[in-house]
Coordinates of C-alpha atoms and ligand atoms in Angstrom, one line a residue:
X1 CA 67.8 103.4 39.2
X2 CA 64.8 104.3 37.6
X3 CA 61.2 102.7 38.4
X4 CA 61.3 101.3 34.9
X5 CA 64.3 99.2 35.4
X6 CA 62.8 97.7 38.5
X7 CA 59.5 96.8 36.3
X8 CA 61.5 95.2 33.6
X9 CA 62.7 92.5 35.8
X10 CA 61.6 88.8 35.3
X11 CA 61.4 87.7 39.0
X12 CA 61.4 83.9 37.7
X13 CA 64.7 84.6 35.9
X14 CA 66.6 84.7 39.1
X15 CA 66.8 82.7 42.5
X16 CA 65.2 84.7 45.5
X17 CA 64.1 87.4 43.1
X18 CA 67.7 88.7 42.8
X19 CA 68.9 90.7 39.8
X20 CA 72.3 90.3 39.2
X21 CA 72.7 93.2 37.2
X22 CA 71.2 95.6 39.7
X23 CA 71.7 93.7 42.8
X24 CA 68.3 94.4 43.6
X25 CA 65.7 91.9 45.2
X26 CA 62.1 92.0 43.8
X27 CA 59.4 90.9 45.5
X28 CA 58.1 87.4 44.4
X29 CA 54.4 88.6 45.6
X30 CA 51.9 90.7 43.7
X31 CA 48.8 92.6 44.4
X32 CA 45.9 91.1 42.6
X33 CA 44.9 94.6 41.5
X34 CA 46.9 97.6 40.2
X35 CA 47.9 100.0 43.1
X36 CA 44.9 102.3 43.6
X37 CA 47.5 105.4 44.2
X38 CA 49.0 105.1 40.9
X39 CA 45.6 106.0 39.3
X40 CA 43.9 108.5 41.8
X41 CA 45.6 111.7 42.7
X42 CA 42.9 113.0 45.1
X43 CA 42.7 110.2 47.5
X44 CA 43.0 110.6 51.1
X45 CA 43.4 107.4 53.5
X46 CA 39.8 108.1 55.2
X47 CA 38.2 108.1 52.1
X48 CA 39.7 105.2 51.1
X49 CA 38.9 103.2 53.9
X50 CA 35.3 104.6 54.2
X51 CA 34.4 103.9 50.9
X52 CA 35.1 100.1 51.3
X53 CA 33.1 99.7 54.5
X54 CA 30.9 96.8 54.3
X55 CA 27.2 97.6 53.1
X56 CA 25.8 95.7 55.9
X57 CA 25.9 98.3 58.3
X58 CA 24.5 96.1 61.2
X59 CA 27.9 94.0 61.0
X60 CA 29.9 94.4 64.2
X61 CA 33.1 96.2 63.8
X62 CA 34.5 96.5 67.3
X63 CA 33.6 94.7 70.5
X64 CA 35.2 96.0 73.9
X65 CA 36.4 93.1 75.5
X66 CA 35.9 94.7 79.0
X67 CA 32.3 96.2 78.6
X68 CA 31.2 94.1 75.9
X69 CA 30.0 97.1 74.0
X70 CA 29.6 96.7 70.2
X71 CA 29.7 99.1 67.4
X72 CA 28.6 98.2 63.9
X73 CA 30.0 99.5 60.6
X74 CA 27.0 101.8 60.5
X75 CA 27.7 103.3 63.9
X76 CA 31.4 103.5 63.1
X77 CA 30.8 105.6 59.9
X78 CA 28.2 107.8 61.5
X79 CA 30.6 108.5 64.4
X80 CA 33.8 109.2 62.0
X81 CA 31.5 111.7 60.1
X82 CA 30.2 113.5 62.9
X83 CA 33.4 113.8 64.5
X84 CA 35.1 115.4 61.3
X85 CA 32.2 117.8 61.4
X86 CA 32.8 118.6 65.2
X87 CA 36.6 119.0 64.6
X88 CA 36.0 121.3 61.6
X89 CA 33.2 123.3 62.6
X90 CA 33.2 123.6 66.3
X91 CA 36.9 123.4 67.0
X92 CA 38.4 124.9 63.7
X93 CA 40.7 122.1 62.8
X94 CA 41.9 122.6 59.4
X95 CA 44.0 120.7 56.7
X96 CA 47.8 120.2 57.9
X97 CA 46.8 120.9 61.6
X98 CA 48.7 118.2 63.9
X99 CA 46.3 116.6 66.4
X100 CA 48.0 114.4 69.2
X101 CA 46.3 111.4 70.4
X102 CA 47.1 110.1 73.8
X103 CA 45.1 107.1 74.7
X104 CA 45.3 103.3 75.2
X105 CA 43.5 101.2 72.6
X106 CA 39.6 102.0 73.0
X107 CA 36.7 101.9 70.4
X108 CA 37.0 105.6 69.9
X109 CA 40.6 105.5 68.8
X110 CA 40.0 104.4 65.1
X111 CA 37.1 107.0 65.1
X112 CA 39.5 109.8 65.9
X113 CA 42.2 108.6 63.6
X114 CA 39.7 108.3 60.5
X115 CA 38.0 111.7 61.6
X116 CA 41.3 113.7 61.7
X117 CA 42.5 112.2 58.5
X118 CA 39.3 112.9 56.7
X119 CA 39.4 116.6 57.1
X120 CA 43.1 116.4 56.0
X121 CA 44.6 117.0 59.4
X122 CA 47.4 115.1 60.6
X123 CA 47.9 112.5 63.6
X124 CA 50.3 112.0 65.9
X125 CA 50.1 109.2 68.6
X126 CA 52.0 108.4 72.0
X127 CA 52.1 105.7 74.5
X128 CA 50.0 106.6 77.5
X129 CA 52.8 105.1 79.6
X130 CA 55.2 108.0 78.7
X131 CA 55.9 110.6 81.1
X132 CA 54.8 114.2 81.4
X133 CA 58.1 115.6 79.9
X134 CA 58.2 113.0 77.2
X135 CA 54.7 113.9 76.3
X136 CA 55.7 117.5 76.4
X137 CA 58.5 117.1 74.1
X138 CA 56.3 115.2 71.5
X139 CA 53.6 117.8 71.4
X140 CA 56.1 120.5 70.9
X141 CA 58.2 118.6 68.3
X142 CA 55.0 117.7 66.1
X143 CA 53.8 121.2 66.4
X144 CA 50.3 119.7 67.6
X145 CA 47.5 122.4 67.6
X146 CA 44.9 120.0 69.2
X147 CA 45.3 117.0 71.7
X148 CA 42.8 114.4 72.5
X149 CA 43.1 112.6 75.5
X150 CA 42.1 109.8 77.6
X151 CA 40.5 111.3 80.8
X152 CA 43.2 109.5 83.2
X153 CA 46.2 110.9 81.3
X154 CA 44.8 114.7 81.0
X155 CA 47.1 115.7 83.8
X156 CA 50.2 114.7 81.9
X157 CA 49.2 117.2 78.9
X158 CA 48.2 120.0 81.4
X159 CA 51.9 121.7 81.3
X160 CA 52.1 121.8 77.6
X161 CA 49.0 124.4 77.4
X162 CA 47.7 122.8 74.3
X163 CA 43.9 123.1 73.8
X164 CA 42.6 119.3 74.7
X165 CA 39.5 117.6 74.5
X166 CA 38.8 114.3 76.2
X167 CA 38.0 111.0 74.4
X168 CA 35.1 110.2 76.9
X169 CA 33.0 112.1 79.1
X170 CA 34.3 112.4 82.8
X171 CA 34.5 114.0 85.9
X172 CA 38.1 115.3 85.3
X173 CA 37.6 119.1 85.0
X174 CA 35.0 120.2 82.4
X175 CA 36.7 119.6 79.2
X176 CA 34.7 118.7 75.9
X177 CA 34.7 115.1 74.9
X178 CA 34.7 113.2 71.5
X179 CA 31.8 111.4 72.5
X180 CA 29.7 115.1 73.1
X181 CA 31.1 116.3 69.8
X182 CA 29.7 113.1 67.8
X183 CA 26.5 113.6 69.6
X184 CA 26.0 117.4 69.0
X185 CA 27.6 117.4 65.5
X186 CA 25.8 114.8 63.5
X187 CA 26.2 115.2 59.8
X188 CA 22.5 116.6 59.0
X189 CA 22.5 119.2 61.8
X190 CA 25.9 120.9 60.7
X191 CA 27.1 122.4 57.9
X192 CA 28.3 120.4 55.0
X193 CA 32.1 119.7 55.2
X194 CA 34.1 121.2 52.6
X195 CA 36.0 118.7 50.6
X196 CA 39.8 118.7 52.3
X197 CA 41.5 118.7 48.9
X198 CA 43.9 116.3 50.2
X199 CA 46.5 114.7 47.8
X200 CA 48.4 111.5 48.4
X201 CA 51.7 113.2 49.0
X202 CA 50.3 115.4 52.0
X203 CA 51.1 114.4 55.6
X204 CA 48.7 112.1 57.3
X205 CA 50.4 110.7 60.3
X206 CA 53.7 111.6 62.4
X207 CA 54.7 108.5 64.6
X208 CA 57.8 108.5 66.7
X209 CA 60.6 106.2 66.2
X210 CA 64.5 106.3 67.2
X211 CA 65.5 105.1 63.8
X212 CA 68.9 103.4 63.7
X213 CA 70.7 106.1 66.2
X214 CA 70.0 108.9 68.5
X215 CA 66.6 109.7 70.2
X216 CA 63.1 109.7 69.3
X217 CA 62.2 111.3 65.9
X218 CA 59.0 112.2 64.1
X219 CA 58.5 109.7 61.3
X220 CA 56.5 111.6 58.5
X221 CA 53.9 109.3 56.9
X222 CA 51.9 110.5 54.0
X223 CA 48.2 109.6 52.7
X224 CA 50.2 107.5 50.1
X225 CA 52.2 105.5 52.5
X226 CA 49.1 104.7 54.6
X227 CA 46.9 103.9 51.9
X228 CA 49.6 101.7 50.1
X229 CA 50.1 99.9 53.3
X230 CA 46.3 99.4 53.7
X231 CA 46.4 98.0 50.2
X232 CA 49.0 95.3 51.2
X233 CA 47.2 94.7 54.5
X234 CA 43.9 94.0 52.5
X235 CA 46.0 91.7 50.1
X236 CA 47.1 89.5 53.1
X237 CA 43.6 89.3 54.5
X238 CA 42.6 88.0 51.3
X239 CA 45.5 85.9 50.5
X240 CA 45.2 84.0 53.7
X241 CA 41.2 83.8 53.6
X242 CA 40.9 85.7 57.0
X243 CA 38.0 87.9 55.9
X244 CA 35.7 86.0 58.3
X245 CA 38.1 85.8 61.0
X246 CA 37.3 87.6 64.6
X247 CA 40.5 89.3 65.3
X248 CA 42.1 90.3 68.8
X249 CA 43.4 93.5 69.3
X250 CA 45.8 94.4 72.2
X251 CA 48.7 95.6 70.5
X252 CA 48.6 99.5 70.7
X253 CA 47.2 101.6 68.0
X254 CA 49.8 104.3 69.0
X255 CA 52.5 102.2 67.2
X256 CA 52.4 101.5 63.4
X257 CA 51.7 97.9 63.9
X258 CA 48.4 98.4 65.5
X259 CA 47.6 101.5 63.9
X260 CA 47.6 99.9 60.5
X261 CA 45.6 96.8 61.4
X262 CA 43.1 98.0 63.8
X263 CA 43.1 101.9 63.5
X264 CA 42.5 101.9 59.9
X265 CA 43.3 98.7 57.6
X266 CA 41.0 96.0 58.6
X267 CA 37.7 97.9 58.4
X268 CA 38.2 97.8 54.7
X269 CA 37.4 94.0 54.7
X270 CA 34.5 94.3 57.4
X271 CA 36.4 92.5 59.8
X272 CA 35.3 92.3 63.3
X273 CA 37.6 93.0 66.1
X274 CA 37.6 92.2 69.8
X275 CA 39.4 95.3 71.6
X276 CA 41.4 94.9 74.7
X277 CA 42.1 98.4 76.1
X278 CA 45.1 96.8 78.3
X279 CA 46.9 93.8 77.7
X280 CA 46.7 91.2 80.4
X281 CA 47.6 87.6 79.8
X282 CA 44.8 85.8 81.4
X283 CA 42.2 88.5 80.1
X284 CA 43.6 87.5 76.6
X285 CA 43.0 83.9 77.2
X286 CA 39.5 84.7 78.5
X287 CA 38.6 86.8 75.4
X288 CA 40.1 84.2 73.2
X289 CA 37.5 81.6 74.7
X290 CA 34.5 83.9 75.0
X291 CA 34.7 85.6 71.7
X292 CA 35.8 82.6 69.9
X293 CA 39.0 84.4 68.5
X294 CA 40.6 83.3 65.2
X295 CA 43.3 85.9 64.2
X296 CA 45.8 87.5 66.6
X297 CA 48.4 89.8 65.1
X298 CA 51.0 89.5 68.3
X299 CA 54.4 90.1 69.2
X300 CA 56.9 87.4 70.4
X301 CA 56.5 87.9 74.3
X302 CA 52.9 87.0 73.9
X303 CA 53.6 83.9 71.6
X304 CA 56.3 82.8 74.2
X305 CA 53.5 83.2 76.9
X306 CA 51.1 81.1 74.8
X307 CA 53.8 78.4 74.5
X308 CA 54.4 78.5 78.3
X309 CA 50.5 78.6 79.1
X310 CA 49.1 75.7 81.3
X311 CA 46.8 73.5 79.6
X312 CA 43.0 73.7 80.5
X313 CA 42.1 76.9 78.1
X314 CA 40.3 76.4 74.9
X315 CA 42.4 77.6 71.7
X316 CA 40.3 75.6 69.5
X317 CA 39.0 78.6 67.6
X318 CA 42.6 80.1 67.0
X319 CA 43.6 79.8 63.2
X320 CA 46.3 82.4 62.7
X321 CA 48.9 84.3 64.8
X322 CA 51.0 86.8 63.1
X323 CA 54.4 87.9 64.9
X324 CA 56.0 91.4 64.3
X325 CA 57.8 94.3 66.2
X326 CA 60.7 91.9 67.3
X327 CA 62.8 88.8 66.3
X328 CA 60.7 85.7 67.0
X329 CA 63.2 83.0 68.3
X330 CA 63.3 79.6 66.4
X331 CA 63.0 77.8 69.3
X332 CA 59.9 79.6 70.2
X333 CA 58.5 79.4 66.9
X334 CA 59.1 75.6 66.8
X335 CA 57.7 75.2 70.3
X336 CA 54.5 77.1 69.2
X337 CA 53.9 75.0 66.1
X338 CA 54.6 71.7 68.3
X339 CA 51.7 72.8 71.1
X340 CA 49.3 74.5 68.5
X341 CA 49.4 72.3 65.2
X342 CA 46.3 73.9 64.0
X343 CA 47.3 77.3 64.1
X344 CA 49.1 78.9 61.3
X345 CA 52.1 81.2 62.8
X346 CA 53.3 83.9 60.5
X347 CA 56.2 85.9 61.4
X348 CA 56.6 89.5 59.6
X349 CA 59.4 92.2 59.9
X350 CA 58.7 96.0 59.3
X351 CA 59.4 99.4 60.8
X352 CA 57.6 102.6 61.4
X353 CA 59.7 104.1 58.7
X354 CA 58.2 101.7 56.4
X355 CA 54.7 102.4 57.4
X356 CA 54.9 98.7 59.2
X357 CA 55.2 95.3 57.3
X358 CA 57.7 95.0 54.8
X359 CA 58.0 91.3 54.8
X360 CA 55.9 88.6 55.6
X361 CA 55.3 84.9 55.8
X362 CA 52.5 84.3 53.1
X363 CA 51.9 80.4 53.4
X364 CA 52.2 78.4 56.7
X365 CA 53.9 75.8 54.5
X366 CA 56.7 78.4 53.6
X367 CA 57.0 79.2 57.0
X368 CA 57.4 75.7 58.4
X369 CA 60.0 75.0 55.4
X370 CA 61.7 78.4 56.6
X371 CA 62.2 78.4 60.3
X372 CA 63.8 81.6 61.7
X373 CA 62.6 83.7 58.5
X374 CA 60.2 86.6 58.8
X375 CA 59.1 86.0 55.0
X376 CA 59.1 87.5 51.7
X377 CA 59.3 90.9 50.5
X378 CA 55.8 92.5 50.6
X379 CA 54.1 93.2 47.1
X380 CA 55.6 96.5 45.8
X381 CA 58.8 96.1 47.6
X382 CA 62.4 96.0 46.6
X383 CA 65.2 95.0 48.9
X384 CA 69.0 95.2 48.7
X385 CA 71.6 93.4 51.2
X386 CA 74.3 96.0 51.3
X387 CA 78.1 95.0 52.5
X388 CA 78.4 97.4 55.7
X389 CA 82.3 97.8 54.6
X390 CA 82.0 98.2 50.9
X391 CA 78.3 99.3 50.2
X392 CA 78.0 96.7 47.6
X393 CA 75.2 95.0 47.0
X394 CA 74.9 91.1 47.8
X395 CA 73.4 88.1 46.2
X396 CA 71.5 85.6 48.0
X397 CA 72.7 83.8 51.2
X398 CA 75.2 86.8 52.0
X399 CA 75.0 88.7 55.2
X400 CA 74.6 92.5 55.0
X401 CA 72.2 95.5 56.0
X402 CA 69.0 95.4 54.6
X403 CA 67.8 98.5 52.6
X404 CA 64.0 98.7 51.5
X405 CA 62.2 100.6 48.5
X406 CA 58.7 100.6 48.4
X407 CA 55.7 103.1 48.1
X408 CA 55.5 102.8 52.0
X409 CA 58.7 104.3 52.9
X410 CA 58.5 107.4 55.0
X411 CA 58.6 110.9 53.7
X412 CA 61.5 112.0 56.2
X413 CA 62.1 112.7 59.7
X414 CA 60.2 115.5 60.9
X415 CA 62.5 118.9 60.8
X416 CA 65.3 116.4 60.7
X417 CA 67.1 116.8 57.5
X418 CA 70.5 115.1 58.7
X419 CA 68.7 112.2 60.1
X420 CA 66.6 111.8 56.9
X421 CA 69.9 111.8 54.6
X422 CA 71.6 109.3 57.0
X423 CA 68.6 107.0 56.8
X424 CA 67.2 107.3 53.0
X425 CA 69.5 107.9 50.1
X426 CA 69.1 109.9 47.1
X427 CA 67.5 106.8 45.2
X428 CA 65.0 106.5 47.9
X429 CA 66.5 103.3 49.9
X430 CA 65.7 103.1 53.4
X431 CA 68.4 102.0 55.4
X432 CA 67.2 99.8 58.1
X433 CA 70.0 99.1 60.3
X434 CA 69.3 95.5 60.5
X435 CA 71.5 92.8 59.3
X436 CA 70.3 89.8 57.3
X437 CA 70.4 87.8 54.3
X438 CA 67.6 86.3 51.5
X439 CA 67.7 83.1 50.7
X440 CA 67.5 81.3 47.2
X441 CA 63.6 81.2 47.7
X442 CA 63.5 85.0 48.6
X443 CA 62.9 84.5 52.5
X444 CA 64.5 87.1 54.7
X445 CA 66.5 86.2 58.0
X446 CA 67.4 88.9 60.2
X447 CA 70.6 87.9 62.2
X448 CA 71.7 91.0 64.0
X449 CA 71.0 94.7 64.5
X450 CA 73.6 97.4 63.6
X451 CA 71.5 100.2 64.8
X452 CA 71.5 101.0 68.6
X453 CA 67.9 100.5 69.3
X454 CA 66.8 98.1 72.2
X455 CA 63.6 96.4 71.7
X456 CA 61.9 95.6 75.1
X457 CA 58.3 93.8 74.7
X458 CA 58.4 94.9 71.2
X459 CA 58.7 98.5 72.1
X460 CA 61.5 100.6 71.1
X461 CA 64.1 102.0 73.8
X462 CA 66.8 104.3 72.6
X463 CA 70.2 104.1 74.5
X464 CA 71.0 107.6 73.8
X465 CA 67.8 108.9 75.7
X466 CA 68.7 107.0 78.8
X467 CA 72.5 108.0 78.4
X468 CA 71.6 111.7 78.5
X469 CA 69.6 111.1 81.6
X470 CA 72.2 109.2 83.2
X471 CA 74.8 111.7 82.5
X472 CA 72.8 114.6 84.1
X473 CA 73.2 112.7 87.4
X474 CA 75.9 114.8 89.3
X475 CA 77.8 111.7 90.4
X476 CA 77.9 110.1 86.9
X477 CA 80.9 110.8 84.9
X478 CA 80.2 108.7 81.9
X479 CA 77.5 106.0 80.8
X480 CA 76.4 103.6 78.0
X481 CA 73.3 101.7 77.8
X482 CA 73.3 98.3 76.2
X483 CA 70.8 95.6 75.4
X484 CA 70.8 92.4 77.3
X485 CA 69.0 89.2 76.0
X486 CA 66.0 88.5 77.9
X487 CA 64.0 85.2 77.3
X488 CA 60.3 87.2 78.3
X489 CA 61.0 90.7 77.0
X490 CA 63.4 90.1 74.2
X491 CA 65.7 92.5 75.4
X492 CA 66.5 94.7 78.8
X493 CA 68.4 97.8 78.9
X494 CA 71.4 97.9 81.0
X495 CA 73.3 100.8 82.1
X496 CA 77.0 100.8 82.1
X497 CA 78.2 103.6 84.5
X498 CA 81.4 105.3 85.3
X499 CA 80.8 107.0 88.7
X500 CA 82.7 110.0 90.4
X501 CA 85.5 108.8 92.5
X502 CA 84.5 107.9 96.1
X503 CA 80.8 108.5 95.7
X504 CA 78.3 106.0 97.2
X505 CA 76.0 105.6 94.3
X506 CA 74.3 102.1 94.3
X507 CA 72.7 100.1 91.6
X508 CA 69.2 100.6 93.0
X509 CA 69.9 104.4 93.1
X510 CA 70.8 104.4 89.3
X511 CA 67.8 102.4 88.3
X512 CA 65.3 104.7 90.4
X513 CA 66.7 108.0 89.0
X514 CA 66.2 106.6 85.6
X515 CA 62.8 105.1 86.3
X516 CA 61.3 108.4 87.7
X517 CA 62.0 110.1 84.5
X518 CA 61.1 107.7 81.6
X519 CA 57.7 105.1 80.8
X520 CA 58.2 102.0 82.6
X521 CA 59.4 100.1 79.4
X522 CA 62.3 102.2 79.2
X523 CA 63.8 101.5 82.7
X524 CA 67.1 100.2 83.0
X525 CA 66.7 97.1 84.6
X526 CA 70.6 96.3 85.6
X527 CA 73.6 98.7 86.1
X528 CA 77.3 97.8 85.9
X529 CA 79.9 100.0 87.4
X530 CA 82.9 100.0 85.2
X531 CA 86.1 102.4 85.2
X532 CA 85.7 103.8 81.5
X533 CA 83.3 103.5 78.6
X534 CA 85.2 102.0 75.4
X535 CA 84.9 104.2 72.4
X536 CA 86.0 104.3 68.9
X537 CA 88.7 107.1 68.0
X538 CA 85.7 108.9 66.6
X539 CA 84.2 109.1 70.1
X540 CA 81.3 106.3 69.4
X541 CA 80.6 104.1 72.2
X542 CA 81.8 100.6 71.3
X543 CA 78.4 98.9 72.7
X544 CA 79.3 95.2 71.1
X545 CA 82.5 95.4 73.3
X546 CA 80.3 96.3 76.5
X547 CA 77.8 93.5 75.5
X548 CA 80.4 90.9 75.3
X549 CA 82.1 91.7 78.5
X550 CA 78.8 91.5 80.2
X551 CA 78.1 88.3 79.0
X552 CA 81.7 87.0 80.0
X553 CA 80.7 88.3 83.4
X554 CA 77.3 86.4 83.3
X555 CA 79.0 83.4 82.5
X556 CA 81.7 83.7 85.3
X557 CA 78.9 84.3 87.9
X558 CA 77.2 81.2 86.6
X559 CA 80.5 79.0 87.4
Ligands
WCA601 C1 51.3 92.9 75.1 C2 52.8 93.4 75.4 C3 53.9 92.6 74.7 C4 53.0 93.3 77.0 O1 52.1 94.1 77.6 P1 52.4 94.4 79.3 O2 52.4 93.1 80.0 O3 51.3 95.2 79.8 O4 53.6 95.0 79.4 P2 54.0 96.4 78.8 O5 55.1 96.5 78.1 O6 53.0 97.1 78.1 O7 54.0 97.2 80.2 C5 55.5 97.6 80.8 C6 55.6 98.1 82.1 O8 54.5 99.2 82.1 C7 53.5 99.1 83.3 N1 52.3 99.5 82.9 C8 51.5 99.0 82.3 N2 50.4 99.9 82.0 C9 50.7 101.0 82.5 C10 50.1 102.2 82.7 N3 48.8 102.6 82.2 N4 50.7 103.4 83.4 C11 51.8 103.1 83.9 N5 52.5 101.8 83.9 C12 52.0 100.9 83.2 C13 53.6 97.6 83.8 O9 53.2 97.3 84.8 C14 54.9 97.1 83.4 O10 55.7 97.5 84.0 P3 57.2 96.8 84.6 O11 56.7 95.6 85.6 O12 58.3 97.5 85.2 O13 57.5 96.2 83.2 C15 52.9 94.8 75.1 O14 54.3 95.2 75.5 C16 52.8 95.1 73.9 O15 51.8 95.4 73.2 N6 53.9 95.4 72.8 C17 53.9 95.6 71.4 C18 54.5 97.1 71.1 C19 54.4 97.0 69.8 O16 53.3 97.1 69.2 N7 55.2 97.5 68.9 C20 55.0 97.6 67.7 C21 56.1 98.8 67.1 S1 55.9 99.1 65.4 C22 56.8 97.7 64.6 O17 57.7 97.2 64.9 C23 56.0 97.1 63.3 C24 56.4 96.2 63.0 C25 55.6 95.0 62.1 C26 56.1 93.8 62.0 C27 55.4 93.0 61.1 C28 54.2 93.5 60.6 O18 53.5 92.3 59.8 C29 53.7 94.3 60.9 C30 54.3 95.6 61.7

């Protein structure tokens, strides 16, 4: 289907934005201005963001909640330009070079991202909780030329041999730091930076996601993807009158959700953000009270925590809470609205492969009228609900796999043509692996997942990765990892294991074996010893069967 056919559609003519002729859902929301990317072929993400910094340079951009350090927009802008000079002149970073960032949230994180992007280089980010071997794998896969590491994570990078600079000065070795580069490479004292000659289709970021199946893959996002999603975010801020909100950031900037909001996008509206380097529930409450936080882009476990929190805290400043990264239970949503009636709760839905948000609740009234929904297709998005058996596009209220098309859909999985072709079809539709339906008002409901992914605390856990580790144990003959529902974390990974005859392997030993090799959020938290893993004729693990067997056992044990 051509883009012209999309444009010709009159959304008001059909319920839910559904076109009966094409079986395509059109967004019922519209950007206020024409997308900038359609008129500019020379725009990079950093120029796009920096050109909209507020003119009042003394306006505070970031506050570190631990040290109370304040960074103004003026300082932020100077730091980004100075670091860009340092990376280019002192370290020889050039267009297309990949820079690996390994750090928890810190005030330098956005500086690093925007400086790297401004010289046409590419950022790849990782969770600092990852193990040495997980990090080594990503450094190799992304082809990174330089790493920027928080001092406490440096030892995890050493075995890779990649040239590394630290974020801040430290007593860990004598590596150069971003702080020093910024000080020594001011724009005025360095040679000018040549124009990066970046085009919107150039790669800007490689973030890692397991997609619908298999292990972690590099999601290649272009400047066009990032600029388009930042336009949408800016539109969301304007549409919800959030321009003057004080935001709280604890969601990690190494994932798309945190990166788009706090690493890049919100600066365009001169927002002030209070930044928590590490999440802790009590610290979050203290920050809300101390800084009179108005707006929190959050995730379901934190929303549940707020619902369960004791009285006595002052939440009166809160105005808006977003929910993304994992499904928000209808009960939690209702309990939150009851406890915090003055707060607008807006669920959204997005993937790394769609550069973040694809749907969102634009008004609180809509959210209340459509409980359990994660909102409408964002401006510039098209959707399809596809019958999993027949491949046919389905009308409102019918359940199928959600497919998405928009300017924010990733370019490809890095170096993995097979996975790219299995995920994006020839017409550019992204197959999300999520099952849902769109109602007659255009609201999306996600009801299940056909992809293998497990979501623990909003983090992705790929069963295939844990299964490979389990199968490397000499006493394990076969293994499958399944998601089990958990009130606090959403889901927990549980291992179903076939052990070698007459071996003494215990549940705790299996848990320990995996835990020693993966980041904490990927640990298997339960083990079931079984006699055989159910598989289809094609050899695919029948995870749903294992999940229902597990649930039956749980029920029996409660009797
Ligand atoms: C705030 C959370 C919910 C909870 O934090 P936490 O309580 O510290 O728990 P962690 O999960 O971080 O830590 C797990 C474990 O790691 C341990 N840990 C802790 N820091 C350390 C340490 N530095 N070293 C080593 N061990 C440690 C910690 O002790 C703990 O161990 P354990 O007791 O075994 O679970 C945190 O999990 C979190 O930020 N989750 C969100 C993840 C996230 O942003 N995902 C987004 C993916 S992208 C996406 O889906 C986008 C969608 C989207 C949708 C809609 C939109 O509008 C836009 C976007």
